[in-house]
GROMACS .gro file of C-alpha atoms in nm:
model
  398
    1MET     CA    1   0.000   0.000   0.000
    2ALA     CA    2   0.290   0.223   0.070
    3HIS     CA    3   0.415   0.171  -0.283
    4MET     CA    4   0.078   0.258  -0.440
    5ASP     CA    5   0.056   0.574  -0.237
    6HIS     CA    6   0.392   0.673  -0.369
    7LEU     CA    7   0.288   0.625  -0.739
    8GLU     CA    8  -0.033   0.829  -0.723
    9PRO     CA    9   0.141   1.168  -0.688
   10MET     CA   10   0.365   1.079  -0.984
   11MET     CA   11   0.065   0.998  -1.206
   12ASP     CA   12  -0.092   1.324  -1.112
   13HIS     CA   13   0.225   1.501  -1.206
   14MET     CA   14   0.252   1.337  -1.556
   15GLU     CA   15  -0.104   1.383  -1.683
   16PRO     CA   16  -0.094   1.760  -1.740
   17ALA     CA   17   0.224   1.732  -1.950
   18ASN     CA   18   0.072   1.468  -2.185
   19LEU     CA   19  -0.245   1.666  -2.230
   20THR     CA   20  -0.069   1.987  -2.322
   21LYS     CA   21   0.117   1.848  -2.629
   22PRO     CA   22  -0.183   1.793  -2.867
   23ALA     CA   23  -0.321   2.122  -2.759
   24ALA     CA   24   0.004   2.290  -2.844
   25LYS     CA   25   0.006   2.130  -3.189
   26LYS     CA   26  -0.349   2.243  -3.253
   27ARG     CA   27  -0.258   2.595  -3.156
   28GLY     CA   28   0.045   2.589  -3.388
   29ARG     CA   29  -0.163   2.477  -3.691
   30ALA     CA   30  -0.429   2.731  -3.624
   31ALA     CA   31  -0.172   2.999  -3.616
   32GLN     CA   32  -0.065   2.943  -3.984
   33PRO     CA   33  -0.292   3.133  -4.230
   34LYS     CA   34  -0.439   2.946  -4.536
   35GLU     CA   35  -0.345   3.056  -4.892
   36PRO     CA   36  -0.647   3.168  -5.098
   37LYS     CA   37  -0.733   2.950  -5.405
   38PRO     CA   38  -0.699   3.111  -5.749
   39PRO     CA   39  -1.032   3.184  -5.919
   40LYS     CA   40  -1.141   2.941  -6.197
   41PRO     CA   41  -1.122   3.075  -6.550
   42PRO     CA   42  -1.458   3.125  -6.720
   43LYS     CA   43  -1.573   2.846  -6.953
   44VAL     CA   44  -1.533   2.917  -7.321
   45PRO     CA   45  -1.849   2.828  -7.513
   46LYS     CA   46  -1.805   2.552  -7.772
   47ALA     CA   47  -1.833   2.634  -8.139
   48PRO     CA   48  -2.151   2.505  -8.302
   49LYS     CA   49  -2.112   2.187  -8.512
   50PRO     CA   50  -2.147   2.229  -8.885
   51PRO     CA   51  -2.459   2.073  -9.039
   52LYS     CA   52  -2.416   1.717  -9.175
   53ASP     CA   53  -2.404   1.665  -9.549
   54PRO     CA   54  -2.678   1.414  -9.646
   55ASN     CA   55  -2.474   1.299  -9.948
   56ALA     CA   56  -2.159   1.227  -9.747
   57PRO     CA   57  -2.061   0.858  -9.706
   58LYS     CA   58  -2.146   0.699  -9.375
   59ALA     CA   59  -1.860   0.626  -9.137
   60LYS     CA   60  -1.775   0.267  -9.048
   61PRO     CA   61  -1.885   0.152  -8.700
   62GLY     CA   62  -1.622   0.119  -8.433
   63PRO     CA   63  -1.363   0.344  -8.265
   64LYS     CA   64  -1.203   0.608  -8.481
   65PRO     CA   65  -0.830   0.560  -8.542
   66LYS     CA   66  -0.603   0.813  -8.379
   67LYS     CA   67  -0.387   1.033  -8.590
   68GLY     CA   68  -0.012   0.979  -8.582
   69ALA     CA   69   0.069   1.327  -8.446
   70GLU     CA   70  -0.178   1.295  -8.157
   71ALA     CA   71  -0.048   0.951  -8.063
   72GLN     CA   72   0.311   1.072  -8.053
   73GLY     CA   73   0.210   1.369  -7.836
   74ASP     CA   74   0.032   1.144  -7.584
   75GLY     CA   75   0.331   0.912  -7.563
   76LYS     CA   76   0.104   0.604  -7.587
   77GLN     CA   77   0.126   0.315  -7.832
   78GLU     CA   78  -0.112   0.341  -8.123
   79LYS     CA   79  -0.382   0.084  -8.174
   80ILE     CA   80  -0.349  -0.149  -8.471
   81ASP     CA   81  -0.592  -0.041  -8.738
   82GLU     CA   82  -0.615  -0.035  -9.117
   83THR     CA   83  -0.310   0.189  -9.145
   84PHE     CA   84  -0.098  -0.086  -8.989
   85LYS     CA   85  -0.215  -0.365  -9.219
   86LYS     CA   86   0.072  -0.534  -9.399
   87VAL     CA   87   0.084  -0.453  -9.764
   88LYS     CA   88   0.118  -0.769  -9.975
   89ARG     CA   89   0.446  -0.793 -10.154
   90LYS     CA   90   0.405  -0.795 -10.527
   91VAL     CA   91   0.561  -1.096 -10.697
   92ASP     CA   92   0.731  -1.018 -11.022
   93ARG     CA   93   0.596  -1.316 -11.218
   94PHE     CA   94   0.687  -1.189 -11.561
   95LYS     CA   95   1.026  -1.022 -11.488
   96GLY     CA   96   0.918  -0.664 -11.529
   97MET     CA   97   0.647  -0.720 -11.791
   98SER     CA   98   0.296  -0.609 -11.710
   99GLU     CA   99  -0.007  -0.832 -11.757
  100GLU     CA  100  -0.119  -0.620 -12.050
  101GLU     CA  101   0.211  -0.686 -12.226
  102VAL     CA  102   0.191  -1.061 -12.156
  103MET     CA  103  -0.164  -1.073 -12.294
  104THR     CA  104  -0.031  -0.962 -12.631
  105ARG     CA  105   0.157  -1.293 -12.656
  106THR     CA  106   0.005  -1.627 -12.753
  107LEU     CA  107   0.084  -1.998 -12.731
  108PRO     CA  108   0.157  -2.177 -13.060
  109ASP     CA  109  -0.021  -2.503 -13.143
  110LEU     CA  110   0.171  -2.832 -13.154
  111LEU     CA  111  -0.015  -3.020 -13.428
  112GLU     CA  112   0.076  -3.276 -13.694
  113TYR     CA  113  -0.123  -3.496 -13.926
  114ASN     CA  114  -0.272  -3.828 -13.806
  115LEU     CA  115  -0.191  -3.792 -13.439
  116ASP     CA  116  -0.338  -4.032 -13.184
  117TYR     CA  117  -0.440  -3.760 -12.938
  118VAL     CA  118  -0.495  -3.385 -12.944
  119ILE     CA  119  -0.525  -3.221 -12.601
  120ILE     CA  120  -0.767  -2.925 -12.621
  121GLY     CA  121  -0.779  -2.634 -12.376
  122ILE     CA  122  -0.994  -2.320 -12.358
  123ASN     CA  123  -0.725  -2.055 -12.407
  124PRO     CA  124  -0.367  -1.988 -12.290
  125GLY     CA  125  -0.306  -1.863 -11.939
  126LEU     CA  126  -0.069  -1.575 -11.871
  127MET     CA  127   0.219  -1.794 -11.752
  128ALA     CA  128   0.186  -2.031 -12.049
  129ALA     CA  129   0.181  -1.736 -12.289
  130TYR     CA  130   0.482  -1.576 -12.118
  131ILE     CA  131   0.695  -1.894 -12.121
  132GLY     CA  132   0.559  -2.025 -12.451
  133ARG     CA  133   0.516  -2.382 -12.314
  134TRP     CA  134   0.220  -2.610 -12.247
  135PHE     CA  135   0.108  -2.673 -11.886
  136PRO     CA  136   0.398  -2.490 -11.716
  137GLY     CA  137   0.229  -2.448 -11.377
  138PRO     CA  138   0.405  -2.641 -11.096
  139GLY     CA  139   0.067  -2.751 -10.954
  140ASN     CA  140  -0.069  -2.879 -11.284
  141HIS     CA  141  -0.119  -3.258 -11.288
  142PHE     CA  142  -0.088  -3.317 -11.663
  143TRP     CA  143   0.276  -3.429 -11.679
  144LYS     CA  144   0.248  -3.637 -11.362
  145CYS     CA  145  -0.062  -3.817 -11.491
  146LEU     CA  146   0.112  -3.897 -11.819
  147PHE     CA  147   0.389  -4.070 -11.629
  148LEU     CA  148   0.169  -4.253 -11.377
  149SER     CA  149  -0.062  -4.386 -11.651
  150GLY     CA  150   0.224  -4.523 -11.862
  151PHE     CA  151   0.217  -4.273 -12.148
  152THR     CA  152   0.580  -4.176 -12.085
  153GLU     CA  153   0.870  -4.381 -11.952
  154GLU     CA  154   0.995  -4.096 -11.732
  155GLN     CA  155   0.857  -3.791 -11.555
  156LEU     CA  156   0.853  -3.504 -11.809
  157ASN     CA  157   0.774  -3.133 -11.769
  158HIS     CA  158   0.666  -2.841 -11.984
  159MET     CA  159   1.011  -2.811 -12.141
  160SER     CA  160   0.951  -3.144 -12.321
  161ASP     CA  161   0.620  -3.046 -12.483
  162THR     CA  162   0.766  -3.020 -12.835
  163THR     CA  163   0.880  -3.385 -12.826
  164LEU     CA  164   0.532  -3.530 -12.765
  165PRO     CA  165   0.391  -3.506 -13.123
  166VAL     CA  166   0.679  -3.709 -13.270
  167LYS     CA  167   0.755  -3.948 -12.986
  168TYR     CA  168   0.409  -4.009 -12.837
  169LYS     CA  169   0.174  -3.890 -13.119
  170MET     CA  170   0.020  -3.630 -12.891
  171GLY     CA  171  -0.052  -3.270 -12.991
  172PHE     CA  172  -0.189  -2.955 -12.826
  173THR     CA  173  -0.426  -2.677 -12.927
  174ASN     CA  174  -0.668  -2.425 -12.773
  175MET     CA  175  -1.021  -2.324 -12.858
  176VAL     CA  176  -0.930  -1.953 -12.837
  177ALA     CA  177  -0.579  -1.826 -12.910
  178ARG     CA  178  -0.591  -1.506 -12.701
  179ALA     CA  179  -0.421  -1.522 -12.360
  180THR     CA  180  -0.620  -1.399 -12.059
  181PRO     CA  181  -0.592  -1.423 -11.678
  182GLY     CA  182  -0.900  -1.650 -11.681
  183SER     CA  183  -1.155  -1.805 -11.915
  184LYS     CA  184  -1.422  -1.562 -11.785
  185ASP     CA  185  -1.245  -1.281 -11.970
  186LEU     CA  186  -1.340  -1.432 -12.307
  187SER     CA  187  -1.640  -1.298 -12.495
  188SER     CA  188  -1.917  -1.507 -12.648
  189LYS     CA  189  -1.804  -1.401 -12.993
  190GLU     CA  190  -1.452  -1.533 -12.928
  191LEU     CA  191  -1.588  -1.867 -12.806
  192ARG     CA  192  -1.822  -1.902 -13.105
  193GLU     CA  193  -1.545  -1.827 -13.353
  194GLY     CA  194  -1.300  -2.046 -13.161
  195GLY     CA  195  -1.536  -2.346 -13.179
  196LEU     CA  196  -1.558  -2.317 -13.559
  197ILE     CA  197  -1.178  -2.280 -13.587
  198LEU     CA  198  -1.131  -2.590 -13.369
  199VAL     CA  199  -1.359  -2.797 -13.594
  200GLU     CA  200  -1.157  -2.687 -13.898
  201LYS     CA  201  -0.836  -2.794 -13.724
  202LEU     CA  202  -0.979  -3.139 -13.646
  203LYS     CA  203  -1.093  -3.186 -14.004
  204LYS     CA  204  -0.755  -3.076 -14.139
  205TYR     CA  205  -0.516  -3.276 -13.916
  206LYS     CA  206  -0.753  -3.574 -13.858
  207PRO     CA  207  -0.640  -3.696 -13.515
  208LEU     CA  208  -0.776  -4.022 -13.381
  209ILE     CA  209  -0.910  -3.877 -13.054
  210ALA     CA  210  -0.986  -3.516 -12.954
  211VAL     CA  211  -0.929  -3.494 -12.576
  212PHE     CA  212  -1.106  -3.207 -12.395
  213ASN     CA  213  -0.922  -3.106 -12.079
  214GLY     CA  214  -1.213  -3.043 -11.842
  215LYS     CA  215  -1.594  -3.022 -11.848
  216CYS     CA  216  -1.597  -2.645 -11.891
  217ILE     CA  217  -1.424  -2.652 -12.231
  218TYR     CA  218  -1.646  -2.935 -12.358
  219GLU     CA  219  -1.966  -2.759 -12.248
  220MET     CA  220  -1.854  -2.447 -12.434
  221PHE     CA  221  -1.769  -2.653 -12.741
  222CYS     CA  222  -2.111  -2.826 -12.743
  223ARG     CA  223  -2.296  -2.501 -12.687
  224GLU     CA  224  -2.124  -2.328 -12.977
  225LEU     CA  225  -2.125  -2.628 -13.213
  226PHE     CA  226  -2.456  -2.803 -13.135
  227GLY     CA  227  -2.646  -2.503 -12.998
  228LYS     CA  228  -2.702  -2.641 -12.644
  229LYS     CA  229  -2.520  -2.792 -12.348
  230PRO     CA  230  -2.546  -3.169 -12.296
  231LYS     CA  231  -2.799  -3.265 -12.027
  232LYS     CA  232  -2.586  -3.545 -11.885
  233LEU     CA  233  -2.209  -3.520 -11.903
  234ASP     CA  234  -1.988  -3.812 -11.799
  235PHE     CA  235  -1.614  -3.849 -11.835
  236GLY     CA  236  -1.482  -4.078 -12.109
  237LEU     CA  237  -1.589  -4.134 -12.470
  238GLN     CA  238  -1.871  -3.898 -12.573
  239PRO     CA  239  -2.170  -3.992 -12.793
  240HIS     CA  240  -2.155  -3.666 -12.991
  241LYS     CA  241  -1.998  -3.656 -13.336
  242VAL     CA  242  -1.866  -3.368 -13.542
  243GLU     CA  243  -2.027  -3.354 -13.887
  244ASN     CA  244  -1.805  -3.486 -14.169
  245CYS     CA  245  -1.534  -3.577 -13.919
  246ASP     CA  246  -1.444  -3.922 -13.781
  247VAL     CA  247  -1.263  -3.789 -13.473
  248ALA     CA  248  -1.367  -3.950 -13.143
  249LEU     CA  249  -1.448  -3.698 -12.867
  250TYR     CA  250  -1.311  -3.786 -12.522
  251LEU     CA  251  -1.367  -3.592 -12.199
  252MET     CA  252  -1.131  -3.616 -11.902
  253PRO     CA  253  -1.102  -3.414 -11.578
  254SER     CA  254  -0.917  -3.086 -11.584
  255SER     CA  255  -0.547  -3.128 -11.514
  256SER     CA  256  -0.555  -2.819 -11.292
  257ALA     CA  257  -0.495  -2.869 -10.920
  258ARG     CA  258  -0.804  -2.653 -10.853
  259CYS     CA  259  -1.034  -2.923 -10.990
  260ALA     CA  260  -1.264  -2.979 -10.690
  261GLN     CA  261  -1.397  -3.318 -10.802
  262PHE     CA  262  -1.049  -3.468 -10.849
  263PRO     CA  263  -0.804  -3.264 -10.636
  264ARG     CA  264  -0.513  -3.512 -10.657
  265ALA     CA  265  -0.316  -3.641 -10.954
  266GLN     CA  266  -0.378  -4.007 -10.866
  267ASP     CA  267  -0.753  -3.942 -10.884
  268LYS     CA  268  -0.721  -3.859 -11.256
  269VAL     CA  269  -0.483  -4.138 -11.367
  270HIS     CA  270  -0.772  -4.377 -11.432
  271PHE     CA  271  -0.904  -4.158 -11.715
  272TYR     CA  272  -0.560  -4.142 -11.878
  273ILE     CA  273  -0.539  -4.523 -11.870
  274LYS     CA  274  -0.885  -4.548 -12.030
  275LEU     CA  275  -0.770  -4.303 -12.297
  276ARG     CA  276  -0.486  -4.539 -12.393
  277GLU     CA  277  -0.726  -4.833 -12.403
  278LEU     CA  278  -0.958  -4.638 -12.635
  279ARG     CA  279  -0.665  -4.567 -12.866
  280ASP     CA  280  -0.576  -4.938 -12.878
  281GLN     CA  281  -0.939  -5.028 -12.945
  282LEU     CA  282  -0.969  -4.782 -13.233
  283ARG     CA  283  -0.635  -4.890 -13.379
  284GLY     CA  284  -0.724  -5.259 -13.351
  285VAL     CA  285  -0.440  -5.337 -13.109
  286GLN     CA  286  -0.500  -5.650 -12.902
  287LYS     CA  287  -0.521  -5.592 -12.530
  288PRO     CA  288  -0.241  -5.757 -12.327
  289THR     CA  289  -0.364  -6.042 -12.108
  290GLU     CA  290  -0.096  -6.015 -11.839
  291ILE     CA  291  -0.282  -5.735 -11.661
  292GLU     CA  292  -0.655  -5.711 -11.718
  293GLU     CA  293  -0.920  -5.513 -11.536
  294VAL     CA  294  -1.217  -5.731 -11.442
  295ASP     CA  295  -1.560  -5.607 -11.342
  296TYR     CA  296  -1.647  -5.855 -11.064
  297LYS     CA  297  -2.007  -5.897 -10.949
  298PHE     CA  298  -2.122  -6.142 -10.679
  299ASN     CA  299  -2.449  -6.333 -10.726
  300LEU     CA  300  -2.556  -6.516 -10.411
  301GLN     CA  301  -2.801  -6.749 -10.586
  302LEU     CA  302  -2.542  -6.863 -10.839
  303ALA     CA  303  -2.292  -6.912 -10.558
  304LYS     CA  304  -2.535  -7.138 -10.369
  305GLU     CA  305  -2.606  -7.347 -10.678
  306ASP     CA  306  -2.237  -7.380 -10.751
  307ALA     CA  307  -2.163  -7.489 -10.392
  308LYS     CA  308  -2.441  -7.750 -10.405
  309ARG     CA  309  -2.312  -7.887 -10.735
  310MET     CA  310  -1.958  -7.914 -10.598
  311ALA     CA  311  -2.082  -8.094 -10.282
  312ILE     CA  312  -2.269  -8.357 -10.489
  313LYS     CA  313  -1.965  -8.407 -10.708
  314GLU     CA  314  -1.745  -8.469 -10.402
  315GLU     CA  315  -1.995  -8.718 -10.251
  316GLN     CA  316  -2.009  -8.934 -10.564
  317TYR     CA  317  -1.659  -9.072 -10.522
  318ASP     CA  318  -1.387  -9.034 -10.263
  319PRO     CA  319  -1.066  -9.202 -10.389
  320GLY     CA  320  -0.916  -9.226 -10.040
  321TYR     CA  321  -1.208  -9.399  -9.873
  322GLU     CA  322  -1.118  -9.758  -9.967
  323ASP     CA  323  -0.749  -9.707  -9.892
  324ALA     CA  324  -0.825  -9.567  -9.549
  325TYR     CA  325  -1.082  -9.821  -9.430
  326GLY     CA  326  -0.990 -10.121  -9.643
  327GLY     CA  327  -0.675 -10.185  -9.444
  328ALA     CA  328  -0.866 -10.174  -9.114
  329TYR     CA  329  -1.153 -10.410  -9.197
  330ALA     CA  330  -1.024 -10.638  -9.472
  331GLU     CA  331  -0.889 -10.983  -9.388
  332ARG     CA  332  -0.516 -11.014  -9.426
  333GLY     CA  333  -0.341 -11.266  -9.645
  334PRO     CA  334  -0.057 -11.492  -9.543
  335GLU     CA  335   0.192 -11.201  -9.542
  336GLY     CA  336  -0.041 -10.942  -9.402
  337ALA     CA  337  -0.162 -10.818  -9.743
  338PRO     CA  338  -0.538 -10.790  -9.801
  339THR     CA  339  -0.686 -11.045 -10.037
  340GLU     CA  340  -0.860 -10.937 -10.355
  341GLY     CA  341  -1.239 -10.910 -10.351
  342GLN     CA  342  -1.277 -10.983  -9.980
  343THR     CA  343  -1.627 -10.944  -9.837
  344ASN     CA  344  -1.799 -10.987  -9.501
  345GLY     CA  345  -2.144 -11.040  -9.648
  346HIS     CA  346  -2.241 -10.678  -9.682
  347CYS     CA  347  -1.938 -10.469  -9.786
  348THR     CA  348  -1.674 -10.541 -10.043
  349PHE     CA  349  -1.324 -10.416  -9.963
  350SER     CA  350  -1.088 -10.344 -10.248
  351SER     CA  351  -0.718 -10.392 -10.237
  352GLY     CA  352  -0.457 -10.139 -10.331
  353GLU     CA  353  -0.420 -10.308 -10.671
  354ASN     CA  354  -0.783 -10.232 -10.770
  355THR     CA  355  -0.826  -9.973 -11.031
  356GLU     CA  356  -0.987  -9.638 -10.968
  357ALA     CA  357  -1.282  -9.725 -11.194
  358GLU     CA  358  -1.380 -10.026 -10.983
  359ALA     CA  359  -1.376  -9.820 -10.665
  360GLN     CA  360  -1.593  -9.552 -10.823
  361GLN     CA  361  -1.843  -9.814 -10.943
  362ALA     CA  362  -1.873  -9.968 -10.596
  363SER     CA  363  -1.920  -9.629 -10.434
  364THR     CA  364  -2.186  -9.525 -10.686
  365SER     CA  365  -2.385  -9.847 -10.637
  366LEU     CA  366  -2.378  -9.799 -10.260
  367LEU     CA  367  -2.518  -9.448 -10.291
  368ALA     CA  368  -2.792  -9.569 -10.524
  369GLU     CA  369  -2.915  -9.823 -10.265
  370VAL     CA  370  -2.953  -9.570  -9.979
  371GLN     CA  371  -3.078  -9.276 -10.186
  372LEU     CA  372  -3.416  -9.141 -10.069
  373PRO     CA  373  -3.667  -8.914 -10.242
  374ASP     CA  374  -3.626  -8.541 -10.173
  375GLY     CA  375  -3.812  -8.409  -9.870
  376GLN     CA  376  -3.861  -8.750  -9.694
  377TRP     CA  377  -3.706  -8.859  -9.364
  378MET     CA  378  -3.581  -9.209  -9.281
  379THR     CA  379  -3.847  -9.352  -9.042
  380GLN     CA  380  -3.732  -9.716  -9.029
  381SER     CA  381  -3.444  -9.845  -8.822
  382PHE     CA  382  -3.139  -9.991  -8.991
  383ALA     CA  383  -2.993 -10.148  -8.677
  384ASP     CA  384  -3.068 -10.500  -8.802
  385GLN     CA  385  -2.873 -10.426  -9.122
  386ILE     CA  386  -2.545 -10.339  -8.948
  387PRO     CA  387  -2.285 -10.588  -9.075
  388ASP     CA  388  -2.130 -10.832  -8.828
  389ILE     CA  389  -1.760 -10.767  -8.879
  390SER     CA  390  -1.649 -11.036  -8.632
  391GLY     CA  391  -1.812 -11.310  -8.848
  392GLY     CA  392  -1.969 -11.490  -8.542
  393PRO     CA  393  -2.336 -11.576  -8.493
  394LYS     CA  394  -2.561 -11.270  -8.427
  395ASP     CA  395  -2.705 -11.261  -8.079
  396ALA     CA  396  -3.029 -11.061  -8.062
  397SER     CA  397  -3.033 -11.046  -7.681
  398ILE     CA  398  -2.786 -10.804  -7.523
   0.00000   0.00000   0.00000
């Protein structure tokens, strides 16, 4: 208690000092005068917007792109918009020549008299006209299909096109001679005149087969020559004939890689093989028998009849039956050999020296005895007709 009494005066002495410090701070802050705020400048009225032009084009929806000067002033990265789109690099396909200059060129025909095939296109493309070669595109399947179908012994390219008329009796021509970026750039007048020129070429050079490279060219040819498109168009030999011309008309898929129906080269090889077969047929060349394509069809009814006929044929005579069971049941001779014509009363066992004809006769006679009419079951028991192989007296009671 004495200690507590001693601390109370000290507590009383400390409290006034602690209370005076915040008060002193408050007095010091209050003593400093506040600086007056500057008056706000008056608002400048906005200029009125000009009236909209009703004939002006409408702006595209979306945020407006910032200008370059404003973006640099803000110090922020610009958003990617149309101004930042990468400009496609122009490929110099024709080494400085413009398309208009290339279109002034043409692709010469490769024709000779009495060829086996004449490949017919619509008109030259720009690259073919520029190079002066047939089917120069790297994605074109023509040269690959020739090799895969057996026309050529090696893989050729467009630089070998001039050798085909002499070596392989194959020529080239177009319906229209003018070069264009696409066949849609041709006029109806050009197609009509080109069809008549093509007929004159076929009559003059007299090839065996006129081969149209794609359905589009053949439809154009029929429309200009016969006055209408064919209703049904299948690949292969066509039923149409050119007047006063014995040329066979053959349609095969376009050799272009953009052919949607046959996008790969191996899909088109079949039609090249059929083209060779048509040439052999028209020339009277006999088809080789080593490799022959067979159209196989399965007929279930004929298969059942054939199986039944083979089963009956096998049941008529089994050459190994007597050899297998004759040695087991036949009586042996003095040296263990079966005797000729041995019998146990019901069955006759032949020896190995019997001829095949005798065995077949015995088997046929046995079948004739047990043969029943079709559709009837055996209702009687044949237990009493089982031969007694042991040769002893038959005992009915067991």
